[in-house]
Amino acid sequence: MKKKSKVLTLMLTGVLVAGLLSGCRAAGSTKSAAEKVFNYGTVAYSVGNSNVGLNPHDAYSGWSAVRYGVGETLFKFNEAMELEPWLAKDYEQIDDYTVKINLRDDVKFSNGKKMTGEAVKACLDDLIAVHDRAPKDLQIKSIIADGQSITIVTEIKSPALVNYLCDPYGAIIDMEAGVSADKNVVGTGPYVAKTVNDTEINLEANMDYWGGKPKVGTVNVKSITDGDTLTMALQSGEIDAAQGLPYASLELFQNNDDYTISSTNTSRVYQTALNYNSAVIKDDAVRKAMAMSMDKDGFTRVLLQGNGTPAIGPFPAKFTFGGDAVKAAGYDLEGAKKVLEAAGWVDTDGDGIREKNGQKLSIKWLTYTSRQELPLLAESVQASYKQVGIDVQVNATDSYKDFLQAGDYDVFANAFVTAPTGDPQYYFTTHVVDGSDYNRGHYHNDQVETLVSQLRNEFDTEKRSDLAIQIAQQVLNDNAYIYASHLKMSFVMKKGVTGFTAHPSDYYEITANLDINQ
Amino acid sequence: MKKYIGKRLFQLIPIILGITLLSFTLMQTAAGDAVDALYDNSGGAVSETIKAEKRQELGLDKPFLIQYMTWLGGVVIGDMGVSYISNEPVFETFVSKLPATIFLTLTSILLTVLISIPFGILSAVRHNRFTDYLIRFFSFIGNSLPGFFVSLLLIYFFALKLKLFPVMGNGGWKSIVLPTLTLAIAMASKYTRQVRTTVLEELNKDYVMGARARGVREPVVLYASVLKSSMLTIITLLALSIGSLLGGTAIVESIFMWDGVGKLAVDSIMMRDYPMIQAYVIWMALIYVLVNLITDLTYHYLDPRIRLEQEASPWN
Amino acid sequence: MELTTVKTAAIKIKAHKKQQDRIMIKLVIFMALVIVLLLIAAFAAQLVPYDPYAQNLNIALQPPSQEHPLGTDRYGRDMLSRVMMGGQTTIYSALLLVGVITTFGTLVGLFCGYKGGKIDSFIMRVSDIFLAFPGMVFAIAVAGVLGGGIINAVVALACISWPKFARLARGQVLVIKNMPYISAAKLSGSRPTKIVFKHILPNITGPILVTATLDIGTMMMELAGLSFLGLGAMPPIAEWGSMMSDGRSMLQTSPWVILAPGCAILIAVMLFNLLGDTVRDVLDPKMKKEKFTWRRK
């Protein structure tokens, strides 16, 4: 027995020494670009996110194409979410229905072919023919290609057309090369995918990239959907950077000299839609009290561990129409109690829950768990609402769609990217107007209807911004939605990784700037 | 023997029909309207007429039993429909991920054997002495910790603190160590105790007493007689655990990012991808039934006496 | 020669007696510990130092201290109170589950074993179908239909666990059925129900009781597994499995959040297993045939 343990000790020591030696060797040399390998673990790439593969014309796979440096769009957003040219040079709004886009002359696909107006037209034609969301967003009637420019005519007035083209589905790919069986495409970006599958993408640098030579030769994107595994893989050095770490683990990398963190505020908001079809919710006082009893600050500071900003309206402060451009009721439990009392909601039977006309003030809170923050919000609200006498029944289920369809909820809490195109129209047309896709609260306000239809036809950016503020304010005045917090997104990387920064749009991750210095 | 095999195979038919019917019914109830789900996940709003057409195309307007038969016919030829989420054929996806799970299962069984048999025998031989207590103590602990907790502890110590093995799967031979260990710890804890019980029982039998009385040396008694006769039981136990392991890998696979059917199942549950869950349920059940059958047959072949005893046993 | 045999026999009996005594002592100890555990769980609501559901974000994730011996979780709730309250949910769910499957399974087994014939083989085929599903897999499917929640998790596990008891009881009945005293009872004209409940049932409770006790621990772990998949207890209910899966990302930063319920599960499962083992030793030291009791996950 003793002998055995000695042998075991020796073996372990041997393995450790070998490990150390090989570690030293790697650290001692400087690598050329071709030798550099970047292993990137992310929770965002998975079948569940409908973004596996790199074909921008399929579901959300365009996000993967753009994020991992394979595809690029005609225009892009800068850090302030303003439009910038990317594959395009500029554009002219010829009339309310016509836009002419001039393309760069020096862009080549990764197979060496030149990106021409014809190529872009072929790509966009395929996009609106096969994609599920793009035709509705873009409303394209026809595209005419002429040398290095294209002219797009739309069915309806489309002030946000160029913004929509920044959506990753607008990534330009070579349609002649088409889409391979493993969902690979030929794009214009700094990286070319060698292998693509549901759990991993192996990329190689595109040495002829129009925007300069990439500095890292190989990039492996790995789907790691379990937050703890992701954390430990980064700690053990199996990956060089991670996206989507659980908040609890971020602490391990903060104030740690071995890692750097890049964070940014996004327009992803945790919001709750209050269901006007519910008898209790219809009561203005109830909605008001609910808005006043949500501890947005505590939720953001403690439960999100500071990885967010308490929200007022749907848009974050980065936008002219976001942040404190609108006003909402502050956190005030005593005030909420008074509001309820004044409206006749009192606790008559002493169980801590208020009643009115024999109706208990109990609300069904529908949400889902695939976003780790939502159950936290539900549980935190449950406690604060109880203090003002509102009972909350949480239903956190991933089959929430069944409940939505059945109308079996008083409140629906979800996460939503409110301004993916840097423009406010998208959020309002999907959330607050009659019969819109995500109007889960069945909210209706005549004033809002008028303002949104004005917004649809307004081309002036400043006026659009004003309209957006007016609409958001009206929604807040009605307490139709309560906005809890805007998410802060973080990339954590080993020290020495540069050129890898979190972008507020959540579109751009791997670029030609990525580098590893040892 | 042939007759027995025939009989067992015949008995299998109603079981398989039952399994498929039960899981079909369950999934039908769970999934609600398959067409709604299909279009819901693909994003766009679709008119009721298109939905109705699709229903007709998929045969969803037919009575339940007809639907079941059609579906069963598909299953037989390997057509289990299309995933709601990825729009890929379910059967192909499932089959492509099956080898990883089988590989993990086999290594876990192997490790379980390597741990539980020596320790079980040791524990039995040293009955009620320190070694026995120690082994039993550890087997109790191993038996009382949820798998996901064990995984986390193993990753923490072996991958982070000692840096011996990688955290994730599919990176060479080293990456299988931790998932295997996680599965084997729970299994080995259970089987060590069972091996111990079996060997103890054998040791108390008259023939062992007799051999000892005749002066046969203890190691010979142990290896020649006791082990031989206990082996049958032990092998059966292990064979049966293949089935249970196949089902039990789900959580471990998803923690270690092991790209097998278990992880596929967990992911599908999270996304309510019913055709995929259905494939998993049915295939796991079928494999389980088959393994049990093979075990029974082997058992039967090795020891025909079992036939009689089996009638009274909880499994026949 | 004769004498030595008698002597060894005497020594054997003595040793046996001594062993019996030790087993009884063990039984008393484990029984007492289990009762303590059950009492704590039963009166958790009265015993807890703090309201296990009261949040205070200002004292979130505090390490163990005098005020909070097991620390606080991320909502600032007292861990000790939650572990105690969680014991109530976890242990009593497992007990309920085991109680239901034992009763139901045994009744089915008694009926089938005694009656025999077509109805017997039909019910056994049905139980084959349930047994054919790997436990967790079926539980997942059922939980998928019914939705999450601790009661649904219990229902799901019950569906796949009853056949084990039905088979166990049936097997025992088949052995006992042909014993002379049963034939005698039959001849004396006793009604079948009387024979089953008066003569057969008391003789098969031993193995069933042992299996049931050992199952309590297993069921607690399976419930925890379902909670891990989000198919078990719903927030904010305190339950050990969901508390563990909830706190697992804090293993490195705030380990008490996961270790407290983890140790609680470990202790409870171990206690029930130890008790089960001891009960088995007491009831029949020879009845160690575990040959056909396998557990499935």
Coordinates of C-alpha atoms in Angstrom, one line a residue, chain A:
Chain A
M1 CA 0.0 0.0 0.0
K2 CA 2.8 2.4 1.0
K3 CA 4.8 1.5 -2.1
K4 CA 1.8 2.2 -4.3
S5 CA 1.3 5.7 -2.9
K6 CA 4.9 6.4 -3.4
V7 CA 4.7 5.5 -7.1
L8 CA 1.6 7.6 -7.4
T9 CA 3.3 10.6 -5.8
L10 CA 6.2 10.2 -8.2
M11 CA 3.9 10.0 -11.2
L12 CA 2.0 13.1 -10.1
T13 CA 5.2 15.0 -9.6
G14 CA 6.3 13.9 -13.1
V15 CA 3.2 15.1 -14.7
L16 CA 3.4 18.4 -12.9
V17 CA 7.0 19.0 -13.8
A18 CA 6.3 18.1 -17.4
G19 CA 3.4 20.6 -17.4
L20 CA 5.5 23.3 -15.9
L21 CA 8.3 22.8 -18.4
S22 CA 6.0 22.9 -21.4
G23 CA 4.4 26.0 -19.9
C24 CA 7.8 27.7 -19.6
R25 CA 8.7 27.0 -23.1
A26 CA 5.6 28.5 -24.5
A27 CA 6.1 31.7 -22.5
G28 CA 9.7 32.2 -23.5
S29 CA 9.2 32.8 -27.2
T30 CA 7.5 35.6 -29.2
K31 CA 5.1 34.4 -31.8
S32 CA 4.4 35.5 -35.3
A33 CA 0.9 36.4 -36.3
A34 CA 0.4 33.0 -38.0
E35 CA 1.4 31.2 -34.8
K36 CA -1.0 33.1 -32.5
V37 CA -4.1 31.2 -31.5
F38 CA -7.0 32.8 -29.7
N39 CA -9.5 30.5 -28.0
Y40 CA -12.8 32.2 -27.3
G41 CA -15.5 30.7 -25.1
T42 CA -19.0 32.2 -25.5
V43 CA -22.5 31.4 -24.2
A44 CA -24.0 33.2 -27.1
Y45 CA -23.3 30.7 -29.9
S46 CA -25.7 27.7 -29.6
V47 CA -28.6 26.0 -31.3
G48 CA -30.8 27.5 -28.7
N49 CA -30.0 31.0 -29.9
S50 CA -30.8 30.0 -33.4
N51 CA -27.5 31.4 -34.6
V52 CA -25.4 28.3 -35.4
G53 CA -23.7 28.4 -38.8
L54 CA -22.6 31.5 -40.5
N55 CA -25.3 32.0 -43.1
P56 CA -26.7 35.5 -42.5
H57 CA -29.9 34.7 -44.4
D58 CA -30.8 32.0 -41.9
A59 CA -32.5 33.0 -38.6
Y60 CA -29.9 34.7 -36.4
S61 CA -26.8 33.1 -37.9
G62 CA -25.8 36.5 -39.3
W63 CA -25.0 37.5 -35.8
S64 CA -22.4 34.8 -35.7
A65 CA -21.0 35.8 -39.1
V66 CA -20.5 39.4 -38.0
R67 CA -19.5 38.7 -34.4
Y68 CA -16.7 36.3 -35.4
G69 CA -15.2 38.4 -38.2
V70 CA -16.5 36.5 -41.2
G71 CA -19.1 38.8 -42.6
E72 CA -19.5 42.6 -42.7
T73 CA -22.5 44.9 -43.3
L74 CA -22.7 47.9 -45.5
F75 CA -22.9 50.3 -42.5
K76 CA -22.0 49.8 -38.9
F77 CA -22.5 51.5 -35.5
N78 CA -19.8 53.3 -33.6
E79 CA -19.5 53.3 -29.8
A80 CA -22.2 55.9 -29.6
M81 CA -24.5 53.8 -31.8
E82 CA -24.3 56.3 -34.7
L83 CA -24.1 55.1 -38.2
E84 CA -20.8 54.8 -39.9
P85 CA -19.9 53.4 -43.4
W86 CA -18.3 50.0 -43.5
L87 CA -18.4 48.2 -46.8
A88 CA -20.2 51.2 -48.2
K89 CA -18.7 54.6 -48.6
D90 CA -21.8 56.7 -48.2
Y91 CA -25.5 57.0 -49.1
E92 CA -27.9 59.5 -50.5
Q93 CA -31.6 59.6 -49.7
I94 CA -32.9 60.4 -53.2
D95 CA -36.6 60.6 -52.2
D96 CA -38.8 59.2 -49.4
Y97 CA -38.7 55.9 -51.1
T98 CA -35.3 55.7 -52.7
V99 CA -31.8 55.3 -51.3
K100 CA -28.5 55.1 -53.3
I101 CA -25.6 53.4 -51.6
N102 CA -22.1 53.8 -52.9
L103 CA -19.8 50.9 -52.2
R104 CA -16.1 50.8 -51.4
D105 CA -13.9 50.0 -54.3
D106 CA -11.2 48.0 -52.5
V107 CA -13.2 45.2 -50.9
K108 CA -12.7 41.6 -51.9
F109 CA -14.4 38.5 -50.7
S110 CA -12.2 36.0 -49.0
N111 CA -12.1 33.9 -52.1
G112 CA -10.4 36.8 -54.0
K113 CA -13.5 38.0 -55.9
K114 CA -14.2 41.7 -55.9
M115 CA -17.3 43.0 -54.1
T116 CA -19.3 44.8 -56.7
G117 CA -22.8 46.3 -56.8
E118 CA -24.0 43.2 -58.6
A119 CA -22.6 41.0 -55.9
V120 CA -24.3 43.1 -53.2
K121 CA -27.6 43.1 -55.1
A122 CA -27.5 39.3 -55.5
C123 CA -26.9 38.9 -51.7
L124 CA -29.7 41.3 -50.7
D125 CA -32.1 39.7 -53.2
D126 CA -31.5 36.4 -51.6
L127 CA -31.9 37.9 -48.1
I128 CA -35.3 39.3 -48.8
A129 CA -36.3 36.1 -50.6
V130 CA -35.4 33.6 -47.9
H131 CA -35.1 35.4 -44.5
D132 CA -37.9 35.6 -42.0
R133 CA -37.5 39.0 -40.5
A134 CA -35.6 41.0 -43.2
P135 CA -38.4 41.5 -45.7
K136 CA -40.7 43.0 -43.1
D137 CA -38.0 45.3 -41.8
L138 CA -36.6 46.4 -45.1
Q139 CA -39.8 46.6 -47.3
I140 CA -37.6 46.5 -50.4
K141 CA -39.4 46.8 -53.7
S142 CA -36.4 46.6 -56.0
I143 CA -32.6 46.9 -56.1
I144 CA -30.7 48.2 -59.1
A145 CA -26.9 47.6 -59.3
D146 CA -24.7 50.0 -61.2
G147 CA -20.9 49.5 -60.9
Q148 CA -19.9 50.2 -57.3
S149 CA -23.3 51.4 -56.2
I150 CA -26.8 50.1 -55.6
T151 CA -30.1 51.9 -55.5
I152 CA -32.9 50.5 -53.3
V153 CA -36.5 51.4 -53.8
T154 CA -38.9 50.6 -50.9
E155 CA -42.6 49.8 -50.8
I156 CA -43.3 52.3 -48.0
K157 CA -41.5 55.3 -46.6
S158 CA -38.6 53.8 -44.8
P159 CA -36.6 56.3 -42.8
A160 CA -34.6 53.6 -41.0
L161 CA -33.6 51.5 -44.0
V162 CA -29.9 52.1 -43.7
N163 CA -30.1 51.4 -40.0
Y164 CA -31.8 48.1 -40.7
L165 CA -29.0 47.2 -43.1
C166 CA -26.7 47.2 -40.1
D167 CA -28.6 44.3 -38.7
P168 CA -26.2 41.3 -39.0
Y169 CA -28.6 39.7 -41.5
G170 CA -27.3 42.4 -43.9
A171 CA -23.8 40.9 -43.9
I172 CA -22.6 40.7 -47.5
I173 CA -21.6 37.3 -48.7
D174 CA -20.7 35.9 -52.1
M175 CA -23.8 34.3 -53.4
E176 CA -22.0 32.6 -56.2
A177 CA -19.9 30.7 -53.7
G178 CA -23.2 30.1 -51.9
V179 CA -23.7 28.4 -48.5
S180 CA -21.9 25.1 -47.9
A181 CA -23.5 22.0 -46.3
D182 CA -22.0 22.9 -42.9
K183 CA -23.4 26.4 -43.1
N184 CA -20.2 28.1 -44.0
V185 CA -20.2 31.2 -46.3
V186 CA -17.7 33.4 -48.1
G187 CA -17.6 36.9 -46.6
T188 CA -15.4 39.9 -46.7
G189 CA -14.2 39.9 -43.1
P190 CA -10.8 39.5 -41.5
Y191 CA -11.4 35.8 -40.7
V192 CA -12.4 32.8 -42.8
A193 CA -14.1 29.8 -41.2
K194 CA -12.3 26.4 -41.8
T195 CA -14.8 24.3 -39.9
V196 CA -18.3 25.1 -38.6
N197 CA -20.5 23.1 -36.4
D198 CA -23.1 23.5 -33.7
T199 CA -20.5 23.9 -30.9
E200 CA -17.4 25.3 -32.5
I201 CA -16.1 27.5 -35.3
N202 CA -12.5 27.3 -36.3
L203 CA -11.3 30.5 -38.0
E204 CA -8.2 31.4 -39.9
A205 CA -6.9 34.9 -40.7
N206 CA -7.8 36.3 -44.1
M207 CA -4.4 37.7 -45.1
D208 CA -5.8 39.7 -48.0
Y209 CA -8.4 41.5 -45.8
W210 CA -9.1 44.9 -47.2
G211 CA -8.9 46.5 -43.8
G212 CA -5.3 45.4 -43.0
K213 CA -3.7 42.1 -42.0
P214 CA -5.2 40.4 -38.9
K215 CA -2.7 40.0 -36.1
V216 CA -3.8 36.6 -34.9
G217 CA -3.6 33.6 -37.2
T218 CA -6.2 31.2 -35.7
V219 CA -9.3 31.9 -33.7
N220 CA -11.4 29.1 -32.2
V221 CA -14.9 30.1 -31.1
K222 CA -16.3 27.5 -28.6
S223 CA -19.9 27.4 -27.5
I224 CA -19.8 26.9 -23.7
T225 CA -23.3 27.3 -22.5
D226 CA -22.8 26.5 -18.9
G227 CA -21.6 29.5 -17.0
D228 CA -19.6 27.7 -14.4
T229 CA -17.7 25.7 -17.0
L230 CA -17.0 28.9 -18.9
T231 CA -15.6 30.5 -15.7
M232 CA -13.4 27.6 -14.9
A233 CA -12.2 27.1 -18.5
L234 CA -11.0 30.7 -18.4
Q235 CA -9.4 30.2 -15.1
S236 CA -7.6 27.1 -16.2
G237 CA -6.4 28.8 -19.3
E238 CA -8.2 26.6 -21.8
I239 CA -9.7 29.7 -23.3
D240 CA -8.2 33.2 -23.7
A241 CA -11.4 35.1 -23.4
A242 CA -15.0 34.6 -22.4
Q243 CA -18.4 36.3 -23.0
G244 CA -21.4 35.7 -20.9
L245 CA -19.8 34.8 -17.5
P246 CA -22.3 34.6 -14.6
Y247 CA -22.3 37.8 -12.6
A248 CA -21.1 35.9 -9.5
S249 CA -17.9 34.8 -11.3
L250 CA -17.0 38.3 -12.7
E251 CA -15.8 39.1 -9.2
L252 CA -13.0 36.5 -9.7
F253 CA -11.5 38.5 -12.5
Q254 CA -12.1 42.0 -11.3
N255 CA -9.1 43.5 -9.6
N256 CA -7.1 40.6 -10.9
D257 CA -3.9 41.5 -12.7
D258 CA -4.0 38.4 -14.9
Y259 CA -7.2 39.4 -16.6
T260 CA -8.7 42.5 -18.3
I261 CA -12.4 43.2 -18.6
S262 CA -14.1 45.2 -21.3
S263 CA -17.6 46.3 -20.5
T264 CA -20.3 48.3 -22.2
N265 CA -23.9 49.3 -21.7
T266 CA -26.2 47.7 -24.1
S267 CA -29.8 48.5 -25.1
R268 CA -30.9 45.1 -23.7
V269 CA -33.5 45.9 -21.2
Y270 CA -35.3 43.8 -18.5
Q271 CA -38.8 45.0 -18.9
T272 CA -42.2 43.9 -17.6
A273 CA -45.4 44.3 -19.7
L274 CA -48.5 44.8 -17.6
N275 CA -51.5 42.9 -19.0
Y276 CA -54.5 45.2 -19.5
N277 CA -56.7 42.2 -20.1
S278 CA -56.4 41.4 -16.4
A279 CA -59.0 42.9 -14.1
V280 CA -56.5 43.7 -11.4
I281 CA -53.9 45.3 -13.7
K282 CA -56.5 47.5 -15.4
D283 CA -56.7 49.5 -12.2
D284 CA -54.4 52.5 -12.7
A285 CA -53.5 52.6 -9.1
V286 CA -52.2 49.0 -9.1
R287 CA -50.0 49.7 -12.1
K288 CA -48.7 52.8 -10.5
A289 CA -48.0 51.1 -7.2
M290 CA -46.2 48.3 -9.1
A291 CA -44.0 50.8 -10.8
M292 CA -43.2 52.5 -7.5
S293 CA -42.4 49.3 -5.7
M294 CA -39.7 47.9 -8.0
D295 CA -36.3 48.3 -6.4
K296 CA -34.4 48.8 -9.7
D297 CA -31.3 50.1 -7.9
G298 CA -31.1 47.1 -5.5
F299 CA -31.7 44.7 -8.4
T300 CA -28.9 46.2 -10.5
R301 CA -26.5 46.8 -7.7
V302 CA -26.8 43.6 -5.8
L303 CA -28.4 40.9 -7.9
L304 CA -26.7 42.0 -11.2
Q305 CA -23.7 42.8 -9.1
G306 CA -23.4 46.2 -10.7
N307 CA -23.5 44.8 -14.3
G308 CA -26.1 47.1 -15.5
T309 CA -27.8 50.5 -15.0
P310 CA -31.2 51.0 -13.5
A311 CA -33.6 51.9 -16.4
I312 CA -36.1 54.6 -16.6
G313 CA -37.5 54.1 -20.1
P314 CA -36.8 51.6 -22.8
F315 CA -33.6 53.1 -24.1
P316 CA -30.3 53.6 -22.3
A317 CA -28.6 56.9 -21.7
K318 CA -26.3 56.4 -24.7
F319 CA -29.1 57.6 -27.0
T320 CA -30.4 61.1 -27.2
F321 CA -33.9 59.7 -26.7
G322 CA -32.8 57.4 -23.9
G323 CA -31.7 57.7 -20.2
D324 CA -33.3 60.5 -18.3
A325 CA -34.9 62.1 -21.3
V326 CA -38.0 60.5 -19.9
K327 CA -39.3 60.4 -16.3
A328 CA -40.7 57.6 -14.3
A329 CA -41.9 57.1 -10.7
G330 CA -39.1 56.5 -8.2
Y331 CA -38.8 53.6 -5.8
D332 CA -41.1 54.6 -3.0
L333 CA -42.8 51.8 -1.0
E334 CA -44.6 54.2 1.4
G335 CA -45.9 56.2 -1.6
A336 CA -47.1 53.0 -3.3
K337 CA -49.0 51.9 -0.2
K338 CA -50.8 55.3 -0.2
V339 CA -51.6 55.0 -3.9
L340 CA -53.2 51.6 -3.2
E341 CA -55.0 52.8 -0.1
A342 CA -56.5 55.8 -1.9
A343 CA -57.8 53.5 -4.6
G344 CA -59.6 51.3 -2.1
W345 CA -57.1 48.4 -1.8
V346 CA -56.9 47.6 1.8
D347 CA -55.9 44.5 3.8
T348 CA -59.1 43.6 5.6
D349 CA -58.3 40.0 6.6
G350 CA -54.8 40.7 8.0
D351 CA -52.9 38.3 5.8
G352 CA -50.6 41.1 4.5
I353 CA -52.3 41.1 1.1
R354 CA -54.6 43.8 0.1
E355 CA -58.2 43.3 -1.2
K356 CA -60.8 45.3 -2.9
N357 CA -64.4 44.2 -3.4
G358 CA -63.4 40.7 -2.4
Q359 CA -60.7 40.5 -5.0
K360 CA -57.2 39.7 -3.7
L361 CA -54.3 41.8 -5.0
S362 CA -52.5 38.8 -6.3
I363 CA -50.6 38.9 -9.7
K364 CA -49.3 36.2 -11.9
W365 CA -45.7 37.0 -13.0
L366 CA -44.8 35.1 -16.1
T367 CA -41.1 34.9 -17.1
Y368 CA -38.5 32.5 -18.3
T369 CA -35.2 31.2 -17.0
S370 CA -33.0 31.1 -20.1
R371 CA -31.9 34.6 -19.2
Q372 CA -30.3 34.2 -15.8
E373 CA -31.4 37.7 -14.7
L374 CA -35.1 37.3 -15.1
P375 CA -35.8 34.8 -12.2
L376 CA -33.7 37.1 -10.1
L377 CA -35.9 40.1 -11.0
A378 CA -39.0 38.0 -10.3
E379 CA -37.8 36.9 -6.9
S380 CA -36.7 40.4 -5.9
V381 CA -40.0 42.0 -7.0
Q382 CA -41.8 39.2 -5.1
A383 CA -40.3 40.4 -1.9
S384 CA -40.7 44.2 -2.4
Y385 CA -44.3 43.9 -3.7
K386 CA -45.2 41.8 -0.7
Q387 CA -44.2 44.8 1.5
V388 CA -46.8 47.0 -0.1
G389 CA -49.4 44.2 0.1
I390 CA -49.2 42.8 -3.4
D391 CA -48.9 39.0 -3.7
V392 CA -46.8 37.8 -6.6
Q393 CA -47.1 34.3 -8.0
V394 CA -43.9 33.6 -10.1
N395 CA -44.2 31.3 -13.1
A396 CA -40.7 31.0 -14.5
T397 CA -41.0 28.6 -17.3
D398 CA -39.4 28.0 -20.7
S399 CA -42.7 27.1 -22.1
Y400 CA -43.8 30.7 -21.4
K401 CA -45.1 30.9 -25.0
D402 CA -48.0 28.5 -24.1
F403 CA -49.0 30.8 -21.3
L404 CA -48.7 33.9 -23.4
Q405 CA -50.9 32.3 -26.0
A406 CA -53.5 31.3 -23.3
G407 CA -53.3 34.8 -21.9
D408 CA -52.7 33.3 -18.5
Y409 CA -50.6 36.1 -16.9
D410 CA -50.8 39.5 -15.3
V411 CA -47.3 40.5 -15.9
F412 CA -44.8 39.3 -18.5
A413 CA -41.2 40.0 -17.8
N414 CA -38.6 39.5 -20.5
A415 CA -35.3 40.8 -21.9
F416 CA -35.3 42.7 -25.1
V417 CA -32.8 44.6 -27.2
T418 CA -34.7 47.8 -27.7
A419 CA -32.6 49.6 -30.3
P420 CA -30.7 47.0 -32.3
T421 CA -30.5 49.4 -35.2
G422 CA -29.8 52.5 -33.2
D423 CA -33.3 53.7 -34.0
P424 CA -36.3 53.9 -31.7
Q425 CA -39.0 53.0 -34.2
Y426 CA -38.4 49.3 -34.1
Y427 CA -39.2 49.0 -30.4
F428 CA -42.4 51.1 -30.6
T429 CA -43.8 49.3 -33.6
T430 CA -43.3 45.9 -32.0
H431 CA -44.3 46.8 -28.4
V432 CA -46.8 49.6 -27.9
V433 CA -49.1 49.9 -30.9
D434 CA -52.3 48.0 -31.3
G435 CA -51.8 44.3 -32.3
S436 CA -48.1 44.6 -32.6
D437 CA -46.1 41.4 -32.2
Y438 CA -44.7 41.8 -28.7
N439 CA -47.5 44.0 -27.2
R440 CA -47.9 41.4 -24.4
G441 CA -49.9 43.8 -22.2
H442 CA -52.5 44.6 -24.9
Y443 CA -51.7 48.2 -24.3
H444 CA -53.6 50.9 -26.2
N445 CA -53.4 54.6 -26.2
D446 CA -54.7 56.9 -29.0
Q447 CA -52.0 59.4 -28.4
V448 CA -49.3 56.8 -28.8
E449 CA -50.9 55.5 -32.0
T450 CA -50.8 58.9 -33.6
L451 CA -47.2 59.6 -32.5
V452 CA -46.0 56.2 -33.7
S453 CA -47.5 56.8 -37.2
Q454 CA -45.8 60.2 -37.3
L455 CA -42.5 58.5 -36.4
R456 CA -42.9 56.0 -39.2
N457 CA -42.9 58.9 -41.7
E458 CA -40.4 61.2 -40.2
F459 CA -36.9 61.4 -41.8
D460 CA -35.4 64.1 -39.6
T461 CA -33.2 62.5 -36.9
E462 CA -33.8 65.2 -34.3
K463 CA -37.6 65.1 -34.8
R464 CA -37.6 61.3 -34.6
S465 CA -35.7 61.6 -31.3
D466 CA -38.3 64.1 -30.0
L467 CA -41.2 61.8 -31.0
A468 CA -39.5 58.8 -29.4
I469 CA -39.3 60.7 -26.1
Q470 CA -42.9 61.7 -26.3
I471 CA -44.0 58.1 -26.9
A472 CA -41.8 56.6 -24.2
Q473 CA -43.1 59.2 -21.7
Q474 CA -46.7 58.4 -22.5
V475 CA -46.0 54.7 -22.0
L476 CA -44.4 55.5 -18.7
N477 CA -47.2 57.8 -17.6
D478 CA -49.6 55.0 -18.2
N479 CA -47.4 52.5 -16.4
A480 CA -47.9 50.1 -19.3
Y481 CA -44.4 48.8 -19.0
I482 CA -41.9 48.9 -16.2
Y483 CA -38.3 49.0 -17.1
A484 CA -36.0 47.5 -14.6
S485 CA -32.5 47.7 -15.8
H486 CA -30.2 47.9 -18.9
L487 CA -27.7 45.1 -19.2
K488 CA -24.0 45.8 -19.1
M489 CA -22.2 43.3 -21.2
S490 CA -18.6 42.2 -20.4
F491 CA -15.8 40.4 -22.1
V492 CA -13.2 38.9 -19.8
M493 CA -9.8 38.1 -21.3
K494 CA -6.4 37.1 -20.3
K495 CA -3.9 39.9 -19.8
G496 CA -2.1 40.5 -23.1
V497 CA -5.2 40.2 -25.2
T498 CA -5.9 43.5 -27.0
G499 CA -8.3 44.8 -29.6
F500 CA -11.1 42.8 -28.1
T501 CA -13.8 45.1 -26.8
A502 CA -17.5 44.9 -26.0
H503 CA -19.6 46.9 -28.3
P504 CA -23.0 48.4 -27.3
S505 CA -24.7 46.9 -30.3
D506 CA -23.5 43.4 -29.3
Y507 CA -22.7 42.8 -33.0
Y508 CA -18.9 43.2 -33.2
E509 CA -16.6 40.9 -31.3
I510 CA -13.7 39.6 -33.4
T511 CA -12.0 42.1 -35.6
A512 CA -8.7 42.6 -37.4
N513 CA -7.6 44.5 -34.3
L514 CA -7.5 41.4 -32.1
D515 CA -4.0 40.7 -30.9
I516 CA -2.3 38.7 -28.2
N517 CA 0.9 40.0 -26.6
Q518 CA 2.7 37.8 -24.2

